[in-house]
Coordinates of C-alpha atoms in Angstrom, one line a residue:
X72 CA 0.0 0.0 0.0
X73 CA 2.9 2.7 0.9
X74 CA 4.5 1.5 -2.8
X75 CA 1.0 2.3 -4.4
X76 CA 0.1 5.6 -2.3
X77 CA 4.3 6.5 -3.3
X78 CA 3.9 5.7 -7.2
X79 CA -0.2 8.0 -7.0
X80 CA 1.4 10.7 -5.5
X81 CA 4.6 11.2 -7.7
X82 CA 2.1 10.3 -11.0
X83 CA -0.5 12.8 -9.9
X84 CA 2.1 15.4 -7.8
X85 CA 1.2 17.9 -10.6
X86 CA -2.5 18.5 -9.2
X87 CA -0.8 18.5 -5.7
X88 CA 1.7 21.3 -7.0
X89 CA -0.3 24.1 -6.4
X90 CA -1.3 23.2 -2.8
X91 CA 2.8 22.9 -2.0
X92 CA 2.9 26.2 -3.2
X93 CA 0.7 28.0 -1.3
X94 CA 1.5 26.0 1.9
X95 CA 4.9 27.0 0.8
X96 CA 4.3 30.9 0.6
X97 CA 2.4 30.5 4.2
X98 CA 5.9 29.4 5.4
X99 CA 8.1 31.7 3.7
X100 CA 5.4 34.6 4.9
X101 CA 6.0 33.4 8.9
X102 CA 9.7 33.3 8.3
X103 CA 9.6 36.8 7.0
X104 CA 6.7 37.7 10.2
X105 CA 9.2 36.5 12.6
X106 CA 12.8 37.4 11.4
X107 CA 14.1 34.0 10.4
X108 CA 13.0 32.5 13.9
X109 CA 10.5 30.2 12.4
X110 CA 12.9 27.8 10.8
X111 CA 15.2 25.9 13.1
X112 CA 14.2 26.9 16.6
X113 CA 10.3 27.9 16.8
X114 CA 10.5 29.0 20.3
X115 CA 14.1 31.0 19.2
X116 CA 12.0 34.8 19.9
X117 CA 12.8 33.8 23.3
X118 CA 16.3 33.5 23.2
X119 CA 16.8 36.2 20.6
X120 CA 14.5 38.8 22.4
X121 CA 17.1 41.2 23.3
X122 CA 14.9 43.2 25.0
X123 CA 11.2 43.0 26.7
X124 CA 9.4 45.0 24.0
X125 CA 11.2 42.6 20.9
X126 CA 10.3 40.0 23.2
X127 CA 6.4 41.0 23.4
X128 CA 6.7 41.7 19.7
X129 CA 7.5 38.1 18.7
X130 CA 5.2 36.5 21.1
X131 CA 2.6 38.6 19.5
X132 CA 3.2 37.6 16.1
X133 CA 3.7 34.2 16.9
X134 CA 0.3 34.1 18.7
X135 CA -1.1 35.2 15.6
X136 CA 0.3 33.3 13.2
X137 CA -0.8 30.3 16.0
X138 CA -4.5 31.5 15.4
X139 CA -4.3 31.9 11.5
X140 CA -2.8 28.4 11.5
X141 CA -5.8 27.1 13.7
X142 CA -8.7 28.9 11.5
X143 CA -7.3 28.6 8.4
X144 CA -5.7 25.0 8.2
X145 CA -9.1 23.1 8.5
X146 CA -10.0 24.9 5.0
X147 CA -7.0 23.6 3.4
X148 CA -6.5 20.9 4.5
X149 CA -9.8 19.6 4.2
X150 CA -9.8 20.7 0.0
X151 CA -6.7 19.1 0.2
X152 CA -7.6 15.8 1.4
X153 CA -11.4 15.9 -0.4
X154 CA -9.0 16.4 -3.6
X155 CA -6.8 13.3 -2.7
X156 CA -9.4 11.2 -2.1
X157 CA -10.7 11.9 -5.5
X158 CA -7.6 11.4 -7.0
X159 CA -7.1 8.1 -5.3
X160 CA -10.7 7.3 -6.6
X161 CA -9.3 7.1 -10.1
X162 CA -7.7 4.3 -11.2
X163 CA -5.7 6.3 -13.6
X164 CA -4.7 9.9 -12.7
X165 CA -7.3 12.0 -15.3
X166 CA -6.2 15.8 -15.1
X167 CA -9.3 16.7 -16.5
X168 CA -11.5 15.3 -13.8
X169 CA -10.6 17.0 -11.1
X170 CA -11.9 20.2 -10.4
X171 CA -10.8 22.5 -8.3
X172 CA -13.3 24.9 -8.2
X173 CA -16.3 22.2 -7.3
X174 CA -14.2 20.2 -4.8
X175 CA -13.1 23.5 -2.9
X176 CA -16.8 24.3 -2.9
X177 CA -17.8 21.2 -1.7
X178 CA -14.7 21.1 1.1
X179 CA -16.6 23.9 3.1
X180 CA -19.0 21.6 4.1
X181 CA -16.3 19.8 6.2
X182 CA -14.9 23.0 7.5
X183 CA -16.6 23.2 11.1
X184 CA -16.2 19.2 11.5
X185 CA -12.8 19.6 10.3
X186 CA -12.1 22.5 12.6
X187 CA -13.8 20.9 15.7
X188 CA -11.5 17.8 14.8
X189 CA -8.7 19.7 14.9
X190 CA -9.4 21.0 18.3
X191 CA -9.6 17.6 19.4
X192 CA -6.4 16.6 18.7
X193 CA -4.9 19.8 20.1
X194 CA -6.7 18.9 23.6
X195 CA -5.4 15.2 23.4
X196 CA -1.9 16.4 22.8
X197 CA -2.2 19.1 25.0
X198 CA -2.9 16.6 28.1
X199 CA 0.1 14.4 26.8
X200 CA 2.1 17.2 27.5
X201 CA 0.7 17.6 30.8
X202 CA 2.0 14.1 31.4
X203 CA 4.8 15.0 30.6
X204 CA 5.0 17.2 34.5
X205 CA 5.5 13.9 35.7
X206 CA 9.2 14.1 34.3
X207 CA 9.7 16.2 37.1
X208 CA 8.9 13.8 39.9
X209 CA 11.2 11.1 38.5
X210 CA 12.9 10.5 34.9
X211 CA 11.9 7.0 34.3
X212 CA 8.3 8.6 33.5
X213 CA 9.7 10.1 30.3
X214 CA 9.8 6.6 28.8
X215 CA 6.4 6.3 29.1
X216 CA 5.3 9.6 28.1
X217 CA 7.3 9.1 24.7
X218 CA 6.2 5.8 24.2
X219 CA 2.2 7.3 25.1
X220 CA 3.0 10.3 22.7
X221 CA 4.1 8.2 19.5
X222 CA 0.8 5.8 20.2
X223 CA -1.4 8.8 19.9
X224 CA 0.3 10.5 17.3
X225 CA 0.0 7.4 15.1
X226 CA -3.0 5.8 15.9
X227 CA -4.8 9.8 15.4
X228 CA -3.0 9.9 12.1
X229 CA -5.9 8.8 9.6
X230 CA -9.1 10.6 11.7
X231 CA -8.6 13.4 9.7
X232 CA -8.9 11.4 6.4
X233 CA -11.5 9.2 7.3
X234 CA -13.5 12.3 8.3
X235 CA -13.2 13.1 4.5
X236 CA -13.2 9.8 3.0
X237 CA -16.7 9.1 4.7
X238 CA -18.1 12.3 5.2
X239 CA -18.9 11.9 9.1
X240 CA -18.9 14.1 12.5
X241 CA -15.8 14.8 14.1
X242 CA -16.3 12.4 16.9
X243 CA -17.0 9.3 14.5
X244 CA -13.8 10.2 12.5
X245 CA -11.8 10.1 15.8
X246 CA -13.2 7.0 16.8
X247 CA -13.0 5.2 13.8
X248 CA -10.1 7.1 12.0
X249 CA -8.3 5.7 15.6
X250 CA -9.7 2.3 15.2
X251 CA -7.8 2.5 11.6
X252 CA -5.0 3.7 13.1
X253 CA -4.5 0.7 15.6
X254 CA -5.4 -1.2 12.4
X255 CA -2.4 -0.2 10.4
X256 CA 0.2 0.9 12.8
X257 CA 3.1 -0.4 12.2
X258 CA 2.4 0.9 8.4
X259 CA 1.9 4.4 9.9
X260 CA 4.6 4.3 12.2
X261 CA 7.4 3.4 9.7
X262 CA 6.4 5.2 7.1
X263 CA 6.2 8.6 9.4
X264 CA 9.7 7.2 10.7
X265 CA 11.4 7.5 7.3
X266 CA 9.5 11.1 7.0
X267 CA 10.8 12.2 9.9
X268 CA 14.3 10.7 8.7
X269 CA 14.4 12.5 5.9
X270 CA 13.3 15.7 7.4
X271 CA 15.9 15.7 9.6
X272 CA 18.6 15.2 7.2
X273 CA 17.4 18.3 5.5
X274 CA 16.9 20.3 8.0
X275 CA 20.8 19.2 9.4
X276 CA 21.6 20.3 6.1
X277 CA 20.1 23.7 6.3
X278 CA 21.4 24.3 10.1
X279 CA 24.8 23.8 8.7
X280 CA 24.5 26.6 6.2
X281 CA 26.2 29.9 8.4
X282 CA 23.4 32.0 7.5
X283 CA 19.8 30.9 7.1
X284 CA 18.6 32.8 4.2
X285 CA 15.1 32.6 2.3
X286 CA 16.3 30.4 -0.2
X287 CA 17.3 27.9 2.1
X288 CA 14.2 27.9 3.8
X289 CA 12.3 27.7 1.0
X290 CA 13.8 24.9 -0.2
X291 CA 13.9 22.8 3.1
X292 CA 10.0 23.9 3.3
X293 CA 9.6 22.7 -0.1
X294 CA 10.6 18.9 0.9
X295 CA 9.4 18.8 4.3
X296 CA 5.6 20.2 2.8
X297 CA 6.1 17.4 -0.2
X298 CA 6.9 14.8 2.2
X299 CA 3.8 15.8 4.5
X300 CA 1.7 15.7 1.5
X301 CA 2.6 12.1 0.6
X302 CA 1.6 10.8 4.5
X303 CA -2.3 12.4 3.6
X304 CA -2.2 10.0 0.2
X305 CA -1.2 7.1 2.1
X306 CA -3.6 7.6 4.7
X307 CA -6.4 8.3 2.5
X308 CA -5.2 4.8 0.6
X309 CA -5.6 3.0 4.2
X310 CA -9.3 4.7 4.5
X311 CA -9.9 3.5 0.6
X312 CA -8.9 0.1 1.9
X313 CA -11.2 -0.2 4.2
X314 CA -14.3 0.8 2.0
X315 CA -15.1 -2.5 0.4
X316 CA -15.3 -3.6 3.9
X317 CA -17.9 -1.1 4.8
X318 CA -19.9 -1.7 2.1
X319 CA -20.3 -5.4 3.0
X320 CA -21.3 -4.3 6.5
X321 CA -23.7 -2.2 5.1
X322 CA -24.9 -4.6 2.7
X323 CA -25.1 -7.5 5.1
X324 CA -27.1 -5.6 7.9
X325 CA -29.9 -4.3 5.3
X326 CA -30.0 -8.1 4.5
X327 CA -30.6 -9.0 8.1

């Protein structure tokens, strides 16, 4: 499934172009909001703040650009993933069929589930963090804590493509986009490993560079956005996978 979601993406990458684009002038804009902090080091404001004012300044704009992210992220992402899951649909990639226009009308529908979602997950992760207070009354709990953390973050991974995939409330995507999750994890996990491999090597890359100018960011946004991209195919394949199997639910309870 990861070599067929792999060979979709690079074959249809030319419809996901322009969304790499514009996530990509999102990131060069905070870059530019923020000074350069925004690349290496997002909490760098506070150790660059030479002063109480530049300090307030920063936090300010990083606030904001928090709350843009927040609103603004469910509209994307959900065209995003309604488009992928059309694509997907397809058994060959047809440039003609897909319609931006329609499915961008038809992703506001999702945008308040999407949003809600969204929330959710912030709140989950959130109280992982919160767990992680318990580092402070011995070190051994960090273990668990990490190990908690990565069981989340992978098993959450599809709830935001099954929302899409089957059109359903937030609460049913996390519950069965979870179920999914658990399902495929160790298909998840690796493949977010060798993201997060790669993304690492380019951003070691990058932090070696003296000076981090806007083409170097650019360019390490570029690869980390295309890579991100590629994990919302595959988990729209793993949703796909599962749809026969619906259907024969379906089919077999209106028998009964």
């Amino acid at each position: 499934m990861c070599k067929e979601a792999l060979e979709k993406y690079l074959k249809s990458f030319k419809l996901f172009l322009p969304f790499i684009l514009v996530k990509l002038a999102f990131e060069i804009s905070t870059f530019k909001v923020t000074n350069g902090n925004a690349l290496l080091d997002k909490y760098g404001f506070i150790k660059k703040g030479n002063s109480l004012p530049n300090m307030a300044s920063s936090i300010g704009n990083s606030i904001g650009i928090l709350l843009v992210s927040l609103f603004l992220a469910p509209l994307f992402y959900s065209f995003l993933q309604l488009i992928t899951k059309n694509i997907i649909k397809e058994e060959e990639v047809d440039y003609e069929k897909v319609n931006y226009k329609d499915s961008f009308r038809e992703s506001l529908r999702f945008y308040l589930r999407y949003l809600g979602l969204t929330i959710i997950i912030i709140f989950i992760f959130g109280g992982i963090m919160l767990c992680s207070l318990l580092v402070m009354i011995h070190p051994i709990f960090i273990v668990g804590v990490v190990i908690l953390a990565i069981y989340i973050g992978v098993t959450i991974t599809p709830c935001t493509s099954y929302l899409i995939h089957y059109d359903t409330s937030a609460e049913e995507a996390l519950s069965k986009g979870r179920a999914l999750g658990k399902k495929y994890f160790w298909s998840i996990f690796f493949v977010g490993l060798i993201s997060g491999i790669i993304n690492s090597i380019v951003n070691a890359i990058a932090k070696g560079s003296s000076n981090t100018n806007i083409i170097t960011f650019a360019v390490v946004s570029f690869i980390s956005i295309t890579i991100e991209l590629y994990m919302y195919v595959f988990t729209m394949y793993i949703c796909r996978e599962e749809e026969p199997l619906s259907k024969d639910r379906l089919q077999s309870a209106e028998d009964n």
